[in-house]
Short mmCIF file of C-alpha atoms in Angstrom, two decimals:
data_model
loop_
_atom_site.label_atom_id
_atom_site.label_comp_id
_atom_site.label_asym_id
_atom_site.label_seq_id
_atom_site.Cartn_x
_atom_site.Cartn_y
_atom_site.Cartn_z
CA LYS A 1 -0.15 0.04 0.15
CA PRO A 2 1.94 3.39 -0.70
CA LYS A 3 1.98 6.18 1.58
CA ALA A 4 2.00 10.16 0.88
CA ALA A 5 5.08 11.46 2.99
CA VAL A 6 2.26 12.74 5.52
CA THR A 7 2.60 12.82 9.10
CA ILE A 8 0.93 13.96 12.42
CA THR A 9 2.02 17.02 12.14
CA ASN A 10 1.44 17.26 7.96
CA PRO A 11 -1.57 15.44 8.31
CA HIS A 12 -4.71 14.71 5.19
CA PRO A 13 -6.73 18.21 3.73
CA TYR A 14 -9.41 16.49 4.95
CA TRP A 15 -8.79 16.87 8.72
CA ALA A 16 -7.35 20.28 8.32
CA SER A 17 -10.85 21.58 6.43
CA LEU A 18 -12.27 19.76 9.78
CA GLN A 19 -9.62 21.44 12.56
CA ALA A 20 -10.27 24.43 10.85
CA ASP A 21 -13.89 24.37 11.28
CA ILE A 22 -13.87 23.35 14.53
CA GLU A 23 -10.74 26.41 15.32
CA ALA A 24 -13.51 29.03 13.43
CA HIS A 25 -16.36 28.10 15.90
CA LEU A 26 -14.54 28.36 18.56
CA ARG A 27 -12.61 31.23 18.11
CA GLN A 28 -16.44 32.42 18.31
CA ALA A 29 -17.45 31.10 21.01
CA ILE A 30 -14.40 31.98 22.50
CA PRO A 31 -14.06 36.00 21.80
CA ILE A 32 -10.63 37.90 23.13
CA LYS A 33 -13.25 39.88 25.37
CA GLU A 34 -12.90 42.54 28.21
CA PRO A 35 -11.53 41.59 31.08
CA LEU A 36 -8.17 40.83 29.11
CA VAL A 37 -6.41 39.11 31.61
CA VAL A 38 -9.27 36.36 32.13
CA PHE A 39 -9.93 35.72 28.80
CA GLN A 40 -6.36 36.08 27.11
CA PRO A 41 -4.85 33.27 28.59
CA MET A 42 -8.47 31.29 28.06
CA HIS A 43 -8.33 32.24 24.43
CA HIS A 44 -3.89 31.28 24.18
CA LEU A 45 -4.35 27.98 25.86
CA ALA A 46 -7.49 26.90 23.83
CA PHE A 47 -5.66 27.90 20.21
CA SER A 48 -1.56 27.15 21.42
CA ALA A 49 -2.61 23.77 22.61
CA PRO A 50 -0.48 20.73 20.41
CA ARG A 51 -3.31 20.17 17.62
CA THR A 52 -4.89 16.24 17.82
CA THR A 53 -6.76 14.35 15.91
CA VAL A 54 -9.31 13.49 18.29
CA PRO A 55 -11.55 16.45 17.88
CA ALA A 56 -11.49 16.29 14.12
CA LEU A 57 -11.83 12.46 14.68
CA CYS A 58 -15.65 13.23 15.99
CA LEU A 59 -16.70 15.66 12.68
CA ALA A 60 -16.19 12.76 10.57
CA ALA A 61 -17.76 10.24 12.22
CA CYS A 62 -21.16 12.45 12.30
CA GLU A 63 -20.76 12.76 8.57
CA LEU A 64 -19.80 9.51 7.96
CA VAL A 65 -23.41 8.11 9.74
CA GLY A 66 -25.11 11.50 7.52
CA GLY A 67 -25.18 13.90 10.18
CA HIS A 68 -24.23 17.76 9.10
CA ARG A 69 -21.13 18.18 10.92
CA HIS A 70 -22.38 21.20 12.62
CA LEU A 71 -24.36 18.64 14.60
CA ALA A 72 -21.01 17.56 16.55
CA MET A 73 -19.16 20.62 16.67
CA PRO A 74 -20.18 20.94 20.55
CA ALA A 75 -18.67 17.89 21.20
CA ALA A 76 -15.43 18.39 19.57
CA SER A 77 -14.89 22.08 20.92
CA ALA A 78 -15.35 20.97 24.33
CA LEU A 79 -13.03 17.45 23.37
CA LEU A 80 -10.47 20.34 21.94
CA LEU A 81 -10.99 21.88 25.06
CA ILE A 82 -10.72 19.95 27.73
CA GLN A 83 -7.47 17.95 25.65
CA ALA A 84 -6.05 21.62 26.28
CA ALA A 85 -6.53 21.83 29.34
CA THR A 86 -5.31 18.63 30.23
CA HIS A 87 -2.22 20.08 28.23
CA ALA A 88 -2.03 22.83 30.77
CA HIS A 89 -1.76 21.35 33.98
CA GLU A 90 0.50 18.85 32.65
CA HIS A 91 3.38 21.05 32.08
CA LEU A 92 2.53 23.58 35.66
CA PRO A 93 5.34 23.59 37.35
CA LEU A 94 4.37 22.80 40.78
CA THR A 95 6.69 22.79 43.41
CA LYS A 96 6.70 18.97 44.21
CA PRO A 97 9.31 17.90 40.57
CA ARG A 98 7.28 15.41 38.67
CA PRO A 99 7.60 14.47 35.11
CA ILE A 100 6.52 16.16 32.79
CA PRO A 101 5.95 15.57 29.57
CA GLU A 102 8.11 16.72 26.03
CA PRO A 103 8.13 19.41 24.60
CA GLU A 104 8.35 21.71 27.15
CA PRO A 105 5.38 24.65 25.65
CA VAL A 106 6.43 27.90 25.99
CA HIS A 107 5.05 29.42 29.15
CA LEU A 108 3.16 32.93 28.27
CA TYR A 109 1.52 33.37 31.60
CA ALA A 110 2.13 32.41 35.84
CA PRO A 111 1.34 29.30 36.74
CA ASN A 112 -1.40 30.64 38.83
CA ILE A 113 -3.05 31.95 35.74
CA GLU A 114 -2.47 28.22 33.72
CA LEU A 115 -3.78 27.24 36.28
CA LEU A 116 -6.92 28.94 36.58
CA THR A 117 -7.38 28.82 33.58
CA GLY A 118 -6.93 25.25 32.95
CA ASP A 119 -9.92 25.10 35.48
CA GLY A 120 -12.23 27.40 33.49
CA ILE A 121 -11.60 26.02 30.61
CA VAL A 122 -13.47 22.69 31.04
CA PRO A 123 -16.44 23.57 32.67
CA PHE A 124 -16.79 25.71 29.22
CA GLY A 125 -16.71 23.02 27.27
CA PHE A 126 -19.63 21.59 29.53
CA GLU A 127 -20.96 24.75 29.22
CA LEU A 128 -21.10 24.52 24.52
CA LEU A 129 -22.67 21.16 24.92
CA ALA A 130 -25.42 21.90 27.23
CA ARG A 131 -26.30 24.99 25.43
CA SER A 132 -26.57 22.74 21.68
CA ASP A 133 -29.32 21.53 22.77
CA ASP A 134 -32.00 22.71 20.61
CA PRO A 135 -35.72 21.97 21.36
CA ALA A 136 -36.63 21.45 18.70
CA HIS A 137 -33.90 18.52 17.16
CA ARG A 138 -35.57 16.89 20.20
CA ASN A 139 -32.03 16.07 20.55
CA SER A 140 -31.00 16.68 24.64
CA GLU A 141 -31.25 12.93 25.21
CA ARG A 142 -28.23 12.68 22.69
CA ILE A 143 -26.14 15.58 24.13
CA LEU A 144 -26.44 14.23 27.54
CA ARG A 145 -25.42 10.87 26.51
CA VAL A 146 -22.39 12.71 25.27
CA ILE A 147 -22.10 14.76 27.71
CA ILE A 148 -21.52 11.07 29.85
CA GLU A 149 -19.24 9.85 27.45
CA ILE A 150 -16.33 12.73 27.31
CA SER A 151 -16.67 12.93 31.50
CA ARG A 152 -15.99 9.42 31.28
CA ALA A 153 -13.33 9.68 28.81
CA VAL A 154 -11.42 12.24 29.96
CA GLY A 155 -11.85 11.55 33.60
CA THR A 156 -9.96 9.36 36.43
CA GLN A 157 -11.07 6.34 34.49
CA GLY A 158 -10.51 7.28 31.30
CA ALA A 159 -7.23 10.19 30.20
CA LEU A 160 -6.82 11.07 33.85
CA ASN A 161 -5.98 7.57 34.06
CA ALA A 162 -2.78 7.43 31.48
CA GLN A 163 -1.36 9.95 33.10
CA TYR A 164 -1.57 8.70 36.76
CA ILE A 165 -0.50 5.75 35.06
CA LYS A 166 2.53 7.42 33.80
CA THR A 167 2.77 9.49 37.74
CA LEU A 168 2.60 6.06 39.68
CA GLY A 169 3.87 3.29 37.53
CA SER A 170 1.14 0.11 38.27
CA GLY A 171 0.17 0.43 41.71
CA ALA A 172 -2.46 3.21 39.25
CA GLN A 173 -4.19 0.36 37.53
CA SER A 174 -5.77 -2.15 39.21
CA ASP A 175 -5.28 -5.36 37.70
CA GLY A 176 -1.40 -3.41 36.91
CA LYS A 177 0.84 -5.77 38.67
CA GLY A 178 3.28 -7.39 37.96
CA LEU A 179 3.50 -5.29 34.17
CA SER A 180 6.44 -3.88 32.37
CA HIS A 181 7.12 -1.21 31.80
CA VAL A 182 6.49 -1.90 28.01
CA GLU A 183 3.16 -2.59 28.88
CA ARG A 184 1.87 0.19 30.89
CA ILE A 185 2.66 2.32 28.32
CA LYS A 186 0.19 0.51 26.10
CA ARG A 187 -2.02 0.65 29.20
CA ALA A 188 -1.28 4.70 29.44
CA ALA A 189 -2.28 4.68 25.11
CA GLU A 190 -5.59 2.42 25.43
CA LYS A 191 -6.87 4.76 28.35
CA LYS A 192 -5.65 8.33 26.55
CA GLU A 193 -5.32 8.28 23.10
CA GLY A 194 -7.56 4.85 22.31
CA GLY A 195 -10.36 6.38 24.72
CA LEU A 196 -10.16 9.75 23.72
CA HIS A 197 -10.03 8.72 20.06
CA ALA A 198 -12.84 6.10 20.22
CA CYS A 199 -14.91 8.26 22.49
CA SER A 200 -14.62 11.39 20.03
CA ALA A 201 -16.03 9.17 17.30
CA ALA A 202 -18.91 7.30 18.68
CA CYS A 203 -19.98 11.24 19.69
CA GLY A 204 -20.39 12.20 16.53
CA ALA A 205 -21.98 8.97 15.48
CA VAL A 206 -24.83 9.53 18.50
CA LEU A 207 -25.14 12.99 17.48
CA GLY A 208 -25.33 12.10 13.56
CA ARG A 209 -28.30 10.34 14.54
CA GLY A 210 -26.75 6.94 14.30
CA SER A 211 -27.99 3.39 14.64
CA GLU A 212 -26.29 2.55 18.00
CA GLU A 213 -24.80 -0.72 15.82
CA GLU A 214 -22.50 2.31 14.62
CA ILE A 215 -21.91 4.18 16.84
CA GLU A 216 -20.23 1.03 18.39
CA ARG A 217 -18.49 0.08 15.03
CA LEU A 218 -17.51 3.55 15.16
CA ARG A 219 -16.12 3.95 18.34
CA ASN A 220 -13.95 0.60 17.69
CA PHE A 221 -12.86 2.17 14.44
CA GLY A 222 -11.52 5.43 16.76
CA PHE A 223 -9.31 3.24 19.07
CA TYR A 224 -7.22 2.12 16.70
CA VAL A 225 -7.17 5.27 15.06
CA GLY A 226 -5.66 6.32 18.84
CA MET A 227 -3.43 3.26 19.31
CA MET A 228 -1.82 3.66 15.87
CA HIS A 229 -1.23 6.83 15.62
CA GLU A 230 0.50 6.54 18.98
CA MET A 231 2.51 3.98 17.62
CA LEU A 232 3.52 6.29 14.68
CA LYS A 233 4.50 8.83 17.37
CA ARG A 234 6.89 6.84 19.29
CA LYS A 235 8.07 5.52 15.98
CA GLU A 236 8.51 8.46 14.61
CA ASN A 237 10.40 9.57 17.71
CA ASN A 238 12.72 6.69 18.40
CA GLU A 239 11.36 5.91 20.81
CA GLU A 240 10.07 2.87 20.24
CA GLU A 241 11.52 0.31 17.81
CA GLU A 242 7.36 -0.74 16.88
CA GLU A 243 7.30 -3.10 13.97
CA GLU A 244 5.35 -1.43 10.93
CA VAL A 245 3.52 -4.93 10.25
CA ILE A 246 2.08 -4.55 14.04
CA ILE A 247 1.23 -1.14 12.85
CA ASP A 248 -0.38 -2.63 9.33
CA GLU A 249 -2.63 -5.18 11.87
CA VAL A 250 -4.19 -2.13 13.71
CA ARG A 251 -4.84 -0.50 9.98
CA ASN A 252 -6.85 -3.65 9.04
CA LEU A 253 -8.88 -3.63 12.36
CA ALA A 254 -10.04 -0.42 11.85
CA LEU A 255 -11.08 -1.06 8.47
CA LYS A 256 -12.87 -4.06 8.92
CA GLU A 257 -14.78 -2.11 11.57
CA LEU A 258 -16.32 0.28 8.10
CA GLN A 259 -17.09 -2.35 6.87
CA LEU A 260 -20.52 -1.78 7.69
CA PHE A 261 -20.92 1.63 6.15
CA LYS A 262 -19.37 0.01 2.94
CA ASP A 263 -22.49 1.36 0.68
CA ARG A 264 -21.38 5.05 1.74
CA ASP A 265 -18.53 6.87 1.05
CA VAL A 266 -16.50 6.18 3.46
CA GLU A 267 -12.80 7.46 1.65
CA ALA A 268 -13.15 10.70 4.14
CA ILE A 269 -12.85 9.12 7.33
CA SER A 270 -10.36 6.95 5.82
CA THR A 271 -7.75 8.94 6.30
CA PHE A 272 -7.52 8.56 10.02
CA ILE A 273 -5.79 6.15 8.89
CA ASN A 274 -4.14 5.92 5.82
CA PHE A 275 -1.62 8.07 4.88
CA LYS B 1 -34.49 39.81 66.76
CA PRO B 2 -32.92 37.54 69.42
CA LYS B 3 -29.96 34.87 67.78
CA ALA B 4 -29.11 31.23 68.53
CA ALA B 5 -25.22 30.65 69.59
CA VAL B 6 -24.43 29.00 66.20
CA THR B 7 -22.00 30.14 63.80
CA ILE B 8 -21.20 28.79 60.00
CA THR B 9 -19.31 25.32 61.50
CA ASN B 10 -22.10 24.69 63.85
CA PRO B 11 -25.30 24.74 61.81
CA HIS B 12 -29.12 24.32 61.69
CA PRO B 13 -30.27 21.17 62.04
CA TYR B 14 -32.15 20.91 58.83
CA TRP B 15 -28.55 22.10 56.95
CA ALA B 16 -26.81 19.70 58.61
CA SER B 17 -29.49 16.72 57.61
CA LEU B 18 -29.53 17.55 53.93
CA GLN B 19 -25.44 17.65 54.24
CA ALA B 20 -25.62 14.07 55.51
CA ASP B 21 -28.15 13.26 52.87
CA ILE B 22 -25.89 14.96 50.13
CA GLU B 23 -22.56 12.84 52.08
CA ALA B 24 -24.28 9.96 51.62
CA HIS B 25 -25.31 10.31 47.77
CA LEU B 26 -21.68 11.38 47.50
CA ARG B 27 -20.29 7.86 49.46
CA GLN B 28 -22.31 5.99 46.97
CA ALA B 29 -21.32 8.02 43.97
CA ILE B 30 -17.62 7.63 44.81
CA PRO B 31 -16.84 4.01 46.33
CA ILE B 32 -13.20 3.88 47.48
CA LYS B 33 -12.35 0.98 44.59
CA GLU B 34 -9.46 -0.58 42.40
CA PRO B 35 -6.33 1.08 42.33
CA LEU B 36 -7.16 2.79 44.90
CA VAL B 37 -4.44 4.86 43.82
CA VAL B 38 -7.05 6.50 42.32
CA PHE B 39 -10.53 6.42 44.51
CA GLN B 40 -8.69 6.93 47.63
CA PRO B 41 -7.77 11.25 46.67
CA MET B 42 -10.57 10.98 45.06
CA HIS B 43 -13.06 10.37 47.80
CA HIS B 44 -10.85 12.81 50.53
CA LEU B 45 -10.63 15.49 48.12
CA ALA B 46 -14.72 15.57 48.34
CA PHE B 47 -15.30 14.70 52.49
CA SER B 48 -12.40 17.37 53.36
CA ALA B 49 -12.83 20.04 51.45
CA PRO B 50 -14.44 22.98 54.05
CA ARG B 51 -17.98 22.03 53.86
CA THR B 52 -20.58 24.98 52.77
CA THR B 53 -24.25 26.09 52.14
CA VAL B 54 -24.21 25.88 48.52
CA PRO B 55 -24.93 22.11 48.29
CA ALA B 56 -27.34 21.78 51.29
CA LEU B 57 -29.23 25.13 49.77
CA CYS B 58 -30.02 22.88 46.26
CA LEU B 59 -32.13 20.75 48.35
CA ALA B 60 -33.63 23.50 50.49
CA ALA B 61 -34.89 25.31 47.38
CA CYS B 62 -36.20 22.91 45.84
CA GLU B 63 -38.40 21.82 48.48
CA LEU B 64 -39.29 24.70 48.82
CA VAL B 65 -40.94 24.30 45.10
CA GLY B 66 -42.93 21.65 46.43
CA GLY B 67 -39.99 18.81 44.74
CA HIS B 68 -38.12 15.81 46.60
CA ARG B 69 -35.29 16.79 47.28
CA HIS B 70 -33.22 13.58 45.68
CA LEU B 71 -34.29 15.55 42.42
CA ALA B 72 -31.73 18.47 43.33
CA MET B 73 -29.59 15.94 44.43
CA PRO B 74 -26.94 15.44 40.77
CA ALA B 75 -27.32 19.18 41.03
CA ALA B 76 -25.99 19.36 44.81
CA SER B 77 -23.38 16.56 44.49
CA ALA B 78 -21.84 18.16 41.69
CA LEU B 79 -21.28 21.64 43.16
CA LEU B 80 -20.17 20.24 45.95
CA LEU B 81 -17.65 18.06 44.48
CA ILE B 82 -16.27 21.28 42.11
CA GLN B 83 -16.70 23.27 45.09
CA ALA B 84 -14.12 20.86 46.83
CA ALA B 85 -11.42 20.21 43.01
CA THR B 86 -11.44 24.35 43.63
CA HIS B 87 -10.54 24.23 46.76
CA ALA B 88 -7.73 21.51 46.41
CA HIS B 89 -6.28 24.20 42.80
CA GLU B 90 -6.75 27.03 45.42
CA HIS B 91 -3.81 25.31 47.63
CA LEU B 92 -1.44 23.50 44.98
CA PRO B 93 2.32 24.69 46.04
CA LEU B 94 3.38 26.60 42.71
CA THR B 95 7.21 26.76 41.75
CA LYS B 96 6.00 31.01 41.84
CA PRO B 97 4.33 31.24 44.88
CA ARG B 98 1.16 33.34 45.17
CA PRO B 99 -1.64 34.29 48.09
CA ILE B 100 -2.99 30.72 49.63
CA PRO B 101 -5.80 31.34 51.39
CA GLU B 102 -5.66 30.59 54.72
CA PRO B 103 -6.53 28.02 56.85
CA GLU B 104 -4.05 25.45 54.54
CA PRO B 105 -5.19 21.88 54.33
CA VAL B 106 -3.19 18.97 55.70
CA HIS B 107 -2.29 17.59 52.62
CA LEU B 108 -1.94 13.69 52.56
CA TYR B 109 -1.33 13.53 48.83
CA ALA B 110 1.84 14.73 46.70
CA PRO B 111 0.64 18.05 44.37
CA ASN B 112 0.40 16.27 40.60
CA ILE B 113 -2.25 13.76 43.03
CA GLU B 114 -4.10 16.89 44.01
CA LEU B 115 -3.69 18.29 40.82
CA LEU B 116 -4.56 15.10 38.77
CA THR B 117 -8.12 14.44 41.31
CA GLY B 118 -8.95 18.35 41.14
CA ASP B 119 -9.09 17.47 37.18
CA GLY B 120 -11.00 14.19 37.42
CA ILE B 121 -13.25 15.06 39.98
CA VAL B 122 -14.74 18.00 37.68
CA PRO B 123 -15.71 16.33 35.15
CA PHE B 124 -17.15 13.31 37.55
CA GLY B 125 -19.65 16.03 38.92
CA PHE B 126 -20.89 16.45 35.41
CA GLU B 127 -21.25 12.86 34.84
CA LEU B 128 -23.80 12.89 37.64
CA LEU B 129 -25.53 15.56 36.51
CA ALA B 130 -26.32 14.07 32.90
CA ARG B 131 -26.33 10.45 34.84
CA SER B 132 -29.16 11.67 36.37
CA ASP B 133 -31.55 12.10 33.49
CA ASP B 134 -34.24 10.37 33.18
CA PRO B 135 -36.71 10.01 30.39
CA ALA B 136 -39.74 8.47 31.87
CA HIS B 137 -39.57 12.03 33.77
CA ARG B 138 -39.13 14.20 30.54
CA ASN B 139 -36.63 16.08 33.05
CA SER B 140 -33.27 16.10 30.53
CA GLU B 141 -34.29 20.30 29.36
CA ARG B 142 -34.06 20.66 33.31
CA ILE B 143 -30.46 19.25 33.52
CA LEU B 144 -28.82 20.79 31.07
CA ARG B 145 -30.22 23.93 31.99
CA VAL B 146 -28.44 23.03 34.94
CA ILE B 147 -24.94 21.83 33.61
CA ILE B 148 -25.08 24.69 31.59
CA GLU B 149 -26.33 27.25 34.86
CA ILE B 150 -23.77 25.18 37.15
CA SER B 151 -20.63 25.58 34.07
CA ARG B 152 -21.29 29.56 34.36
CA ALA B 153 -21.54 30.04 38.33
CA VAL B 154 -17.55 28.16 38.72
CA GLY B 155 -16.27 29.39 35.53
CA THR B 156 -13.95 32.61 34.11
CA GLN B 157 -17.29 34.55 34.44
CA GLY B 158 -18.37 32.75 38.49
CA ALA B 159 -16.31 32.23 41.27
CA LEU B 160 -13.17 31.58 39.34
CA ASN B 161 -13.27 35.16 38.09
CA ALA B 162 -13.05 36.03 42.48
CA GLN B 163 -9.89 34.34 42.04
CA TYR B 164 -8.72 36.38 39.64
CA ILE B 165 -9.52 39.24 41.06
CA LYS B 166 -7.78 38.06 44.46
CA THR B 167 -4.78 36.92 42.50
CA LEU B 168 -4.46 40.26 39.69
CA GLY B 169 -6.27 43.24 41.44
CA SER B 170 -8.52 44.74 39.61
CA GLY B 171 -7.26 44.11 36.33
CA ALA B 172 -9.38 41.09 36.56
CA GLN B 173 -12.53 43.27 35.88
CA SER B 174 -13.74 44.68 32.88
CA ASP B 175 -15.22 47.79 34.74
CA GLY B 176 -12.88 46.75 37.83
CA LYS B 177 -10.38 50.51 36.89
CA GLY B 178 -10.24 52.28 40.37
CA LEU B 179 -11.90 49.92 42.71
CA SER B 180 -10.67 50.02 46.19
CA HIS B 181 -10.07 47.07 47.53
CA VAL B 182 -12.47 46.89 50.01
CA GLU B 183 -14.60 47.07 46.91
CA ARG B 184 -12.55 44.13 44.79
CA ILE B 185 -13.22 42.07 48.15
CA LYS B 186 -16.52 42.88 47.68
CA ARG B 187 -17.33 42.04 44.01
CA ALA B 188 -14.82 39.08 44.41
CA ALA B 189 -17.60 37.66 47.35
CA GLU B 190 -20.54 38.49 44.83
CA LYS B 191 -19.00 35.98 42.09
CA LYS B 192 -17.99 32.92 44.86
CA GLU B 193 -20.15 33.37 47.86
CA GLY B 194 -23.27 34.86 45.97
CA GLY B 195 -22.67 33.45 42.43
CA LEU B 196 -22.53 29.76 43.29
CA HIS B 197 -25.50 30.85 46.31
CA ALA B 198 -27.34 31.98 44.37
CA CYS B 199 -26.71 29.00 41.16
CA SER B 200 -27.49 26.73 43.92
CA ALA B 201 -30.52 28.26 45.43
CA ALA B 202 -31.64 28.32 41.03
CA CYS B 203 -30.56 25.02 39.89
CA GLY B 204 -32.66 23.39 43.21
CA ALA B 205 -35.85 25.14 42.37
CA VAL B 206 -35.61 24.68 38.07
CA LEU B 207 -35.35 20.59 39.32
CA GLY B 208 -37.82 20.67 41.86
CA ARG B 209 -40.10 22.08 39.22
CA GLY B 210 -40.30 25.51 40.08
CA SER B 211 -42.27 28.45 37.57
CA GLU B 212 -39.70 31.16 36.00
CA GLU B 213 -40.84 33.86 38.73
CA GLU B 214 -39.99 31.36 41.27
CA ILE B 215 -36.67 30.66 40.08
CA GLU B 216 -35.83 33.98 39.89
CA ARG B 217 -36.76 34.90 43.31
CA LEU B 218 -34.73 31.54 44.65
CA ARG B 219 -31.89 33.01 42.58
CA ASN B 220 -32.05 35.83 44.16
CA PHE B 221 -32.62 34.37 47.47
CA GLY B 222 -29.52 32.80 47.38
CA PHE B 223 -27.56 35.53 46.35
CA TYR B 224 -27.87 37.78 49.69
CA VAL B 225 -27.87 33.95 51.63
CA GLY B 226 -23.60 34.20 50.48
CA MET B 227 -23.68 37.54 50.70
CA MET B 228 -24.71 37.50 53.99
CA HIS B 229 -22.37 34.73 54.87
CA GLU B 230 -19.11 36.24 53.62
CA MET B 231 -19.39 39.06 55.71
CA LEU B 232 -20.38 36.94 58.28
CA LYS B 233 -17.51 35.16 58.45
CA ARG B 234 -15.16 38.24 57.71
CA LYS B 235 -16.78 39.53 60.95
CA GLU B 236 -15.37 36.71 62.62
CA ASN B 237 -12.04 36.27 61.48
CA ASN B 238 -11.74 39.62 62.12
CA GLU B 239 -10.84 40.79 58.86
CA GLU B 240 -13.84 43.28 58.59
CA GLU B 241 -15.77 45.60 61.00
CA GLU B 242 -18.66 45.09 58.92
CA GLU B 243 -21.46 46.86 60.60
CA GLU B 244 -24.72 44.70 62.08
CA VAL B 245 -27.16 47.05 60.36
CA ILE B 246 -25.55 46.15 56.94
CA ILE B 247 -25.60 42.68 57.96
CA ASP B 248 -29.69 43.12 58.46
CA GLU B 249 -30.25 44.88 55.81
CA VAL B 250 -29.13 41.96 53.86
CA ARG B 251 -30.72 39.26 55.77
CA ASN B 252 -33.90 41.79 54.61
CA LEU B 253 -33.91 41.68 51.45
CA ALA B 254 -33.56 37.69 51.64
CA LEU B 255 -36.94 37.49 53.19
CA LYS B 256 -38.05 39.65 50.85
CA GLU B 257 -37.20 36.91 47.94
CA LEU B 258 -38.82 34.33 50.12
CA GLN B 259 -42.70 36.40 49.94
CA LEU B 260 -43.35 34.96 46.45
CA PHE B 261 -43.83 31.34 48.46
CA LYS B 262 -45.77 32.75 51.85
CA ASP B 263 -48.22 30.31 51.17
CA ARG B 264 -45.69 27.36 51.30
CA ASP B 265 -43.23 26.67 54.22
CA VAL B 266 -40.91 28.98 54.32
CA GLU B 267 -39.77 28.26 57.58
CA ALA B 268 -36.64 25.45 56.73
CA ILE B 269 -35.20 27.60 53.64
CA SER B 270 -34.68 30.57 55.99
CA THR B 271 -32.71 28.95 58.72
CA PHE B 272 -30.09 29.69 55.96
CA ILE B 273 -30.43 33.14 57.09
CA ASN B 274 -31.69 33.29 60.28
CA PHE B 275 -29.35 31.80 62.79
#
């Protein structure tokens, strides 16, 4: 299978188009207004965190099940904001040193402002979601479901659990005793990259009014997307000698989940694994 | 008016009964389970933060408009959890010192765990709310409304704004130029204690199926409750020579908001201002 010379930092135009739409939406939702000391760092935090494929996958899943991407915009925005808050808090300088992920971001603001801004942006993400309720469209059940999905995926059983694992080692897992370093890294990736992409795709399908089966297939697809991206990243960073054959295996598992949608245009969402 | 020798730390039995119900509910919602390194600090954080009258007022407002208190339990729980997270983050030791409110809590866990736990408990609060949706009761619109109310009251325009004001001075207010120290303290109290109590009472009225007028009266009542408590606290701590006459004025404003409910039993909720 020929692969274009695109990496995660220089991704496919479809991803770029979705990401641009989300950022345009957020620029309206987070205007730079008075008091500037509050809203400037909020704006900065939202737009300076590393871009990921998580929010865009939410729109792609929504489109695949036949929904207009704007239906999934609040969930994509909330996911982007919460990931940005996590990133800020991961890099907070605490008095007791802890492993802080590379690369170190440029700190434009003092630690207390970064802390407050991260704290402020998370409820704002949930507010955006709740506000997108439109009684005329009878979508409140779906929005509440998405709020639960996102709370779990970002919380102590989800992405934050990955941070506990990285911070505390295998003690952070209920079944983690005796796990090797490599296995712990994999477990953390399942919780963070895998779980967030799975959540994002499932939420997109929920908001696009997909069937239960479509939602679950897309949740699985998202999980494989996240795992594959993590493997590729580690490979690029030479952190691990991940074998190409394993990455291809994960890609094939992801493609299999799309078989349900064979009568639709799966080309667009396939760009999340074919690059 | 004779006043019992009860203070905010030794409050009325009605408050104590409501608070006990909320804590019993949370003990079930946050079991101490595996992995202990994740759930023990979460449990500790939820139950060790200073108790406030905010969550209980939510149940009291719900009861006043004729709802059973269990209807407002998810909102009361979310408010308690988010206040606990704020308390933990307020006392995080950052490398760049900042004013940290007294009293210093006992830190059972390392700063990184306190940071993660605070971050984890906020989405969990929203999850509790969203999960309380019961299609049979057609309450999803009300729950989404409460999610918006709480997001705003705790976020950068609400309680967090008070922290910005304390951290940054009048620069944290859009109209704050030239405000004196005393005025800034008052503004911060309006955003934090006033705003949180107002939100709590309004949410209780929403979930108890109160009318729009009842919701707004209880929102105002809550605001005065919060302001009065803050004045009493500052007076007890000898931080300020708040005149008794001003406190009585605020109490009277609060009582006025209850006139709408004159045909109901207002005695219970009045204990939030008569002590």
